[in-house]
Every structure is written in C-alpha cells, then in structure tokens.
Backbone as JSON, one array per atom type, in Angstrom:
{
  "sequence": "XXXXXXXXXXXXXXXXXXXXXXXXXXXXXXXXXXXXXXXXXXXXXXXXXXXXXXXXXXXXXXXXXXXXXXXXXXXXXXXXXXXXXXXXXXXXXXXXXXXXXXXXXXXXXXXXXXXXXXXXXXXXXXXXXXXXXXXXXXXXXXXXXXXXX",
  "N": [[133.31, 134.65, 47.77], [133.71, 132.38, 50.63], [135.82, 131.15, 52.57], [135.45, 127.96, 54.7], [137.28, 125.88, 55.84], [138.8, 122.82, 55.93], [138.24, 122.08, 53.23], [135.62, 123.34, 52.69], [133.55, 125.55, 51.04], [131.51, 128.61, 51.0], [130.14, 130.23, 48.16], [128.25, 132.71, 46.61], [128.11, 133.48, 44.04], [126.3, 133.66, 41.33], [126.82, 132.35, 38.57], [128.48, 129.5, 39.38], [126.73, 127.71, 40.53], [125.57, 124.6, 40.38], [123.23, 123.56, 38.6], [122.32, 120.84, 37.87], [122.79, 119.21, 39.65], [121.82, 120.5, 42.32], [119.04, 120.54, 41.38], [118.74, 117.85, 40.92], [119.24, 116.86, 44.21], [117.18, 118.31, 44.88], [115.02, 117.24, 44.36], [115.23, 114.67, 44.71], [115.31, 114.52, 47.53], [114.3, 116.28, 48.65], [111.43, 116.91, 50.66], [109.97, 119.33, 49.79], [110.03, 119.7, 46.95], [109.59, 117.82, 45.29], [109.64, 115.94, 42.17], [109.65, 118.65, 40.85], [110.41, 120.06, 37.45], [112.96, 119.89, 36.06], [113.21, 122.46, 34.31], [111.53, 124.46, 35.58], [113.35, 124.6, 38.04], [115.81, 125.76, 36.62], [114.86, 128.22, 36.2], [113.85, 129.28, 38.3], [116.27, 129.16, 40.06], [117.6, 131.13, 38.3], [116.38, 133.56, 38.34], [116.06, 134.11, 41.06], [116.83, 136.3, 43.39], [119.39, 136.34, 44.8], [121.61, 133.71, 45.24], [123.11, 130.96, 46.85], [126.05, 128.89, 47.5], [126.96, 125.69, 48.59], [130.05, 124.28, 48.98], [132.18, 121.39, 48.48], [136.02, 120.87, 48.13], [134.92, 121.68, 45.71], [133.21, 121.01, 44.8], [129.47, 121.04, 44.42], [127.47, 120.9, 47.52], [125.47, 121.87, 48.87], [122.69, 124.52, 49.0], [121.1, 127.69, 48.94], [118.19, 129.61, 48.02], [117.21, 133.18, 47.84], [114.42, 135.1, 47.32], [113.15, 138.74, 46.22], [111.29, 141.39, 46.98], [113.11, 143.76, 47.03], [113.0, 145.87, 48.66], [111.04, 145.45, 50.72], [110.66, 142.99, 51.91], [112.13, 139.53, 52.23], [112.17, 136.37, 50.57], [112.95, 132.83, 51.76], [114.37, 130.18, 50.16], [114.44, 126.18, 49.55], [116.76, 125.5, 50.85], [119.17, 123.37, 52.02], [121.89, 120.82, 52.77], [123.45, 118.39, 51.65], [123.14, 115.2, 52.77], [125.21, 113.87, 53.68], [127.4, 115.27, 54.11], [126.36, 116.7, 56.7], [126.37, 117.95, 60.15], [128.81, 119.32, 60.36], [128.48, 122.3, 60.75], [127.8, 123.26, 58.28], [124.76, 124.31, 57.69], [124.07, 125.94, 59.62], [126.08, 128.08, 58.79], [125.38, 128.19, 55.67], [122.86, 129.51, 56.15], [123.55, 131.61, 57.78], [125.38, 133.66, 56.28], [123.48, 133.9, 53.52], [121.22, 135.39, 55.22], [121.94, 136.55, 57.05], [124.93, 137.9, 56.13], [124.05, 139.05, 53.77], [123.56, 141.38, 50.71], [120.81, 141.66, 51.92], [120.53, 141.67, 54.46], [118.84, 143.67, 55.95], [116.37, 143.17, 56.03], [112.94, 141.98, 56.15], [112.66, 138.86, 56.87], [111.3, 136.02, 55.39], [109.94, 132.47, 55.3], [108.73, 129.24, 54.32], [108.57, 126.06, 56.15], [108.61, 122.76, 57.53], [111.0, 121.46, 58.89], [114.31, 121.68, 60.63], [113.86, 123.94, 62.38], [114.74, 124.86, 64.77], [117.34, 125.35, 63.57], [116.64, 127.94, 62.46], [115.55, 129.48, 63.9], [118.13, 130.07, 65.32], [118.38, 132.49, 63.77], [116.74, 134.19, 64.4], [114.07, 133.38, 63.52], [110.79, 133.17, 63.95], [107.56, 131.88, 64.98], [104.67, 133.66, 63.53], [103.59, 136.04, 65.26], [100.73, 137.23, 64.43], [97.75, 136.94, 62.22], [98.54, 134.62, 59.3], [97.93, 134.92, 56.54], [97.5, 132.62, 52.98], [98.05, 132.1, 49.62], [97.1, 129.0, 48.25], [99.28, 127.1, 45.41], [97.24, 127.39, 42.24], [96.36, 125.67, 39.78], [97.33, 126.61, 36.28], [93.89, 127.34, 33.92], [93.11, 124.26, 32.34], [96.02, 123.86, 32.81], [99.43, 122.77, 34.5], [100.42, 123.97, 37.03], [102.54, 123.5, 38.61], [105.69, 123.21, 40.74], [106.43, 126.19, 42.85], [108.03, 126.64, 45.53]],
  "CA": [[133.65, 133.32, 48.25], [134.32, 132.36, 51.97], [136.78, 129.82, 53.23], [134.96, 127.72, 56.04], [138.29, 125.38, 56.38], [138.41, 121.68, 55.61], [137.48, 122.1, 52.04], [134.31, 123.61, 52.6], [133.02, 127.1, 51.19], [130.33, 129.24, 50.72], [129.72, 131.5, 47.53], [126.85, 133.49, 45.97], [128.38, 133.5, 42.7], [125.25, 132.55, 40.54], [127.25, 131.14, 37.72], [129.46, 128.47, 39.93], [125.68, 127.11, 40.84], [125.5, 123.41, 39.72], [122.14, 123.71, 38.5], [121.35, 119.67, 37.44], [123.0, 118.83, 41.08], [121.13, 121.25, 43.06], [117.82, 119.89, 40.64], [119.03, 116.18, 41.97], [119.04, 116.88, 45.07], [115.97, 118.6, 45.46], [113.88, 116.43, 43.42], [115.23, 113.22, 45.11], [115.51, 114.24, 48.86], [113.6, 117.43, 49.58], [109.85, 116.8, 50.39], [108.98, 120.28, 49.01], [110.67, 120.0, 45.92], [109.65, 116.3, 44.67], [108.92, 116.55, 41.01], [110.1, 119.69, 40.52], [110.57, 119.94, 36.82], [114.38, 120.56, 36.09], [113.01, 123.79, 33.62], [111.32, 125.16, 36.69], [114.67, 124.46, 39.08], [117.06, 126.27, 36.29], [114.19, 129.28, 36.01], [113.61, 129.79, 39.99], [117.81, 129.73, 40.37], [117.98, 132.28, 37.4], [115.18, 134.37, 39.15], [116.25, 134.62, 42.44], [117.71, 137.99, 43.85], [120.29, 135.56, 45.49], [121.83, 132.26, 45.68], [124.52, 130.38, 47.99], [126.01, 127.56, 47.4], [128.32, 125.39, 49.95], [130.76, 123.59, 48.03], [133.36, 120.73, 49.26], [136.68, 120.62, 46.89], [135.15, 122.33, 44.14], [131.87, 120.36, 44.18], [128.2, 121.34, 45.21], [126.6, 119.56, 48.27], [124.75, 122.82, 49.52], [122.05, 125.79, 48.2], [119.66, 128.09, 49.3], [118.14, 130.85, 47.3], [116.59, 134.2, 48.41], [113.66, 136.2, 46.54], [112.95, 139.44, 47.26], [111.53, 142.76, 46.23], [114.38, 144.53, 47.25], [112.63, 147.27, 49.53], [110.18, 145.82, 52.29], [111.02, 140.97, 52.6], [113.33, 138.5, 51.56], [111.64, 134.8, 51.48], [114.56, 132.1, 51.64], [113.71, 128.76, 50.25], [115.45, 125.46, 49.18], [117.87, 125.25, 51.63], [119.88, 122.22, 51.97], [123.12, 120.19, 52.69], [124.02, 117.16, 51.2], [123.32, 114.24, 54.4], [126.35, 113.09, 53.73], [128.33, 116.69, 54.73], [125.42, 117.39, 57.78], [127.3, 117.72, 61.26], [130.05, 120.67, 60.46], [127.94, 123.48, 61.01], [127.22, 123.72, 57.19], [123.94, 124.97, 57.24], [124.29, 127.23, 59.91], [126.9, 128.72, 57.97], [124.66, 128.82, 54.87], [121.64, 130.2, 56.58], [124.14, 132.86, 58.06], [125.62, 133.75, 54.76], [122.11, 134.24, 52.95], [120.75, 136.12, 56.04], [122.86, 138.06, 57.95], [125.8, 138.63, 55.56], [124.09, 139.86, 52.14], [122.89, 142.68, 50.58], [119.7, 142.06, 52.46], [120.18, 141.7, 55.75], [118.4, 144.11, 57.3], [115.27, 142.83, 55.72], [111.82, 140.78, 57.07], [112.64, 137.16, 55.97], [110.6, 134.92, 55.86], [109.82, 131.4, 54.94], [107.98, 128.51, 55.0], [109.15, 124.83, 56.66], [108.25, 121.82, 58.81], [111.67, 121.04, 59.61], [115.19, 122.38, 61.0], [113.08, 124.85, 63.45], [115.8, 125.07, 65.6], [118.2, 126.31, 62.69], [116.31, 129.1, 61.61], [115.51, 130.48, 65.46], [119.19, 131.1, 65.82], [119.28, 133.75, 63.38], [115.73, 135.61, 64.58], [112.81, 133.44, 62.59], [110.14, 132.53, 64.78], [106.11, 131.8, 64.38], [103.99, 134.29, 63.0], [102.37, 136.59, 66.05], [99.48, 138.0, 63.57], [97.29, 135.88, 61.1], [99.0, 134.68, 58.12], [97.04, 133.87, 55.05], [98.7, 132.26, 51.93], [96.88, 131.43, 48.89], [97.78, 127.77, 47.9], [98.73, 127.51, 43.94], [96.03, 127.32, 41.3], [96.62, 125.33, 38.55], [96.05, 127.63, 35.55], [93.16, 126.74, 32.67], [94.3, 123.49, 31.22], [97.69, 123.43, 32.85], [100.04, 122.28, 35.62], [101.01, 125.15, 37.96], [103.92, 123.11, 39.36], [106.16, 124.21, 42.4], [107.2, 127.3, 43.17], [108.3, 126.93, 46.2]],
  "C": [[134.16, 133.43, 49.68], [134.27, 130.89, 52.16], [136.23, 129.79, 54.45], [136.3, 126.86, 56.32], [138.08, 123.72, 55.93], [138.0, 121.22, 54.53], [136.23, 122.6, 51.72], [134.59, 124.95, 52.09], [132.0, 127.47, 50.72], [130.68, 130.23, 49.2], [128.6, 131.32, 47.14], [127.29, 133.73, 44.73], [127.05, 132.73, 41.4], [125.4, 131.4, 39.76], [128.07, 129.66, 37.98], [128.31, 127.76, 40.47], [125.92, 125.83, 40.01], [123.99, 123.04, 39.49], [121.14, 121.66, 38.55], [121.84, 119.25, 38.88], [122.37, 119.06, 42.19], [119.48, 120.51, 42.53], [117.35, 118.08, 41.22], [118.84, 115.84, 42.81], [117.31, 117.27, 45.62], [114.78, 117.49, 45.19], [113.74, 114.97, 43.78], [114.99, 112.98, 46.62], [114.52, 115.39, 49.81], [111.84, 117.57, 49.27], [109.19, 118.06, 49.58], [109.19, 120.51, 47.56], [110.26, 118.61, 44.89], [109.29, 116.72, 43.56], [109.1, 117.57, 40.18], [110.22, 119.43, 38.78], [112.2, 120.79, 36.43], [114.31, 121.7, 35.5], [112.72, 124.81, 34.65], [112.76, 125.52, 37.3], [115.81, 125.48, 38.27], [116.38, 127.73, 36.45], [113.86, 130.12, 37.65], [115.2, 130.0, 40.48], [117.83, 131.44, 39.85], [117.06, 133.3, 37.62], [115.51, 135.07, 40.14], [117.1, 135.8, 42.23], [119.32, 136.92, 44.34], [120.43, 134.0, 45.43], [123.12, 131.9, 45.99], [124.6, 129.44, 47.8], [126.78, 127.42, 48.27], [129.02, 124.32, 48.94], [131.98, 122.74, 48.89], [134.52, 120.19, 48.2], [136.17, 120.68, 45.77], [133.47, 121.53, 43.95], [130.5, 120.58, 45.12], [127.65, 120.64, 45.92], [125.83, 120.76, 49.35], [123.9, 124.16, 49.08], [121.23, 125.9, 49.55], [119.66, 129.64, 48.16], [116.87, 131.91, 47.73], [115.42, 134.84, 47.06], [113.0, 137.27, 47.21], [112.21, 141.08, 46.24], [112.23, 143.92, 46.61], [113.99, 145.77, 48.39], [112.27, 146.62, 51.18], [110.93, 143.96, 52.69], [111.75, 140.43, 51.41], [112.65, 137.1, 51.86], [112.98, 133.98, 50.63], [113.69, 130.89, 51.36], [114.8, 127.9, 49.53], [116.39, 125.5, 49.27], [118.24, 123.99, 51.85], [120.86, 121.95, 52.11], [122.86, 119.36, 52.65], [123.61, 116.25, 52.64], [124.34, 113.77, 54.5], [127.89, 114.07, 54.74], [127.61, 117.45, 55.72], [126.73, 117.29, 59.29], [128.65, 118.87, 61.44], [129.76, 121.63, 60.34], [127.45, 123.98, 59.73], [125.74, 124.58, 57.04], [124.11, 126.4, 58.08], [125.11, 128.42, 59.11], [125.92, 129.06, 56.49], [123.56, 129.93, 55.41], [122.59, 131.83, 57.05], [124.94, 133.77, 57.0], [124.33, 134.61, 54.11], [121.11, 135.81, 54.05], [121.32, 137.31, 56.71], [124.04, 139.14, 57.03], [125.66, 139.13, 53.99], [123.81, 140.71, 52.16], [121.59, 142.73, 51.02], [119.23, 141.79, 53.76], [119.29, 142.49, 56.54], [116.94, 144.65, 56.25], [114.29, 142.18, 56.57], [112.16, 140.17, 56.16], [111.71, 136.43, 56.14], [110.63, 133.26, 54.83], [108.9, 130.29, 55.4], [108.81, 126.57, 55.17], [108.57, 123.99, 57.86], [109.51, 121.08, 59.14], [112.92, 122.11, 59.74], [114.4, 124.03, 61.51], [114.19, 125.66, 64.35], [116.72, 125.89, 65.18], [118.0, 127.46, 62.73], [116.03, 130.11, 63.01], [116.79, 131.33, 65.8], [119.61, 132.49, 64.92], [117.78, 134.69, 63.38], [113.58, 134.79, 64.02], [112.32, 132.85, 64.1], [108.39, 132.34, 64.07], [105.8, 133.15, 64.33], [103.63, 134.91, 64.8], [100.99, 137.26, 65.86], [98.92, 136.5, 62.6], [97.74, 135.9, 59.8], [98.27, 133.86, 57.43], [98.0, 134.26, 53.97], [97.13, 131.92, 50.8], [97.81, 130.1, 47.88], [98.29, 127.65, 45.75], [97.65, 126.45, 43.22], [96.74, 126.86, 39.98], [96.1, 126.52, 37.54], [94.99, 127.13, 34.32], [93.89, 125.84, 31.82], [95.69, 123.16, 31.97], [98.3, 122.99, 34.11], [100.62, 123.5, 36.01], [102.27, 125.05, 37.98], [104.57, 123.35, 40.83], [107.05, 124.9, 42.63], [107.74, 127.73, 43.82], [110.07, 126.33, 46.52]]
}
C-alpha cells in the first residue's frame, strides 16, 4: 500500500480489488470494455500477474492490471480513474506504480489504446518502430469469444 495524501492510495493487494466496481466501471465508461461479461471481468482480475487499485477513503475509483509471462513482456490493460477523481495526478501515479515500481519493471510493456497518449509517453511507451501484427479474436465454433482485452 502507498499513501498518495488526501485520502488517496495505491495498492496491488489482489484481494482489496472491488471486483463488481471495477466490472461497473468498465462496462459503463470504458469503450474497450463495453459488455464485458462480469464472469470474464472477475476471471481476467484473478488471472492477471498484477493488479493496482487507487482507492479514495477506503473505496475503489481506480485499476489497472498487468499480464505477463514473467521472463521476456508485461501488457498493461484496463486502466482507469473514476472522472470524478481525474486532475490529482491519479493515473500517473497508477501507471507509475504498475510500471516502474513492480516486480516487473524492467520488462517490454506494452499495450494497446486510442487515448491518454500523452500518459503513457511519460513513462517510455511510444509507437511501434517495426511491423506489428495482432490477430483480432475469433469467435470459437458456436460461441461468443468475448473481450479479452
């Protein structure tokens, strides 16, 4: 746990995650997340190598969670603060947290996003200088893929 001041803090404690809050959020405000199925959202927390929450008096208004295979990259996704708690450096502070100060800092991160560009520059991300191919998901026989991202 780290005291940002003002009621705010950061931990990585998995179990202090507010899983249907974090699910809420994503599912109501974050274009990549719409839909999400809350089974997915508790199974991609309980997955991850990592997760950060930002918390104000005891209550969640901030995540991001890391996956990683522990040797060669770390991809960071479903990052977020609350709009209501934007403006006090919160994310920076998450993003720096997740990145710089875990057990996998001195990893290749990566990720994918069409916004907060700016954020993610100050701690090293930039565009691709090589060709990156992705393969989009594939529903499987019969079923709904969903989103994994």
């Amino acid at each position: 746990m780290r005291d940002l001041g003002n009621g705010f803090e950061l931990d990585d404690d998995p179990a202090r995650i507010d899983v249907a809050s974090v699910h809420r959020f994503l599912t109501e405000q974050a274009y990549w997340a719409i839909g999400r199925p809350y089974e997915l959202q508790e199974r991609l927390i309980r997955e991850a190598t990592r997760v950060v929450g930002v918390y104000r008096d005891g209550s969640q208004i901030g995540f991001a969670r890391a996956v990683s295979d522990h040797n060669s990259f770390v991809y960071l996704a479903d990052v977020y603060v609350d709009p209501a708690f934007r403006g006090h450096g919160l994310g920076i502070e998450l993003v720096r947290e997740m990145v710089e100060n875990g057990p996998l800092s001195n990893r290749r991160w990566l990720l994918h996003t069409s916004d907060a560009h700016d954020l993610y520059r100050k701690f090293g991300f930039a565009e691709p200088d090589f060709k990156l191919m992705e393969r989009p998901v594939q529903p499987p026989p019969g079923g709904n893929a969903g989103s994994g991202s």
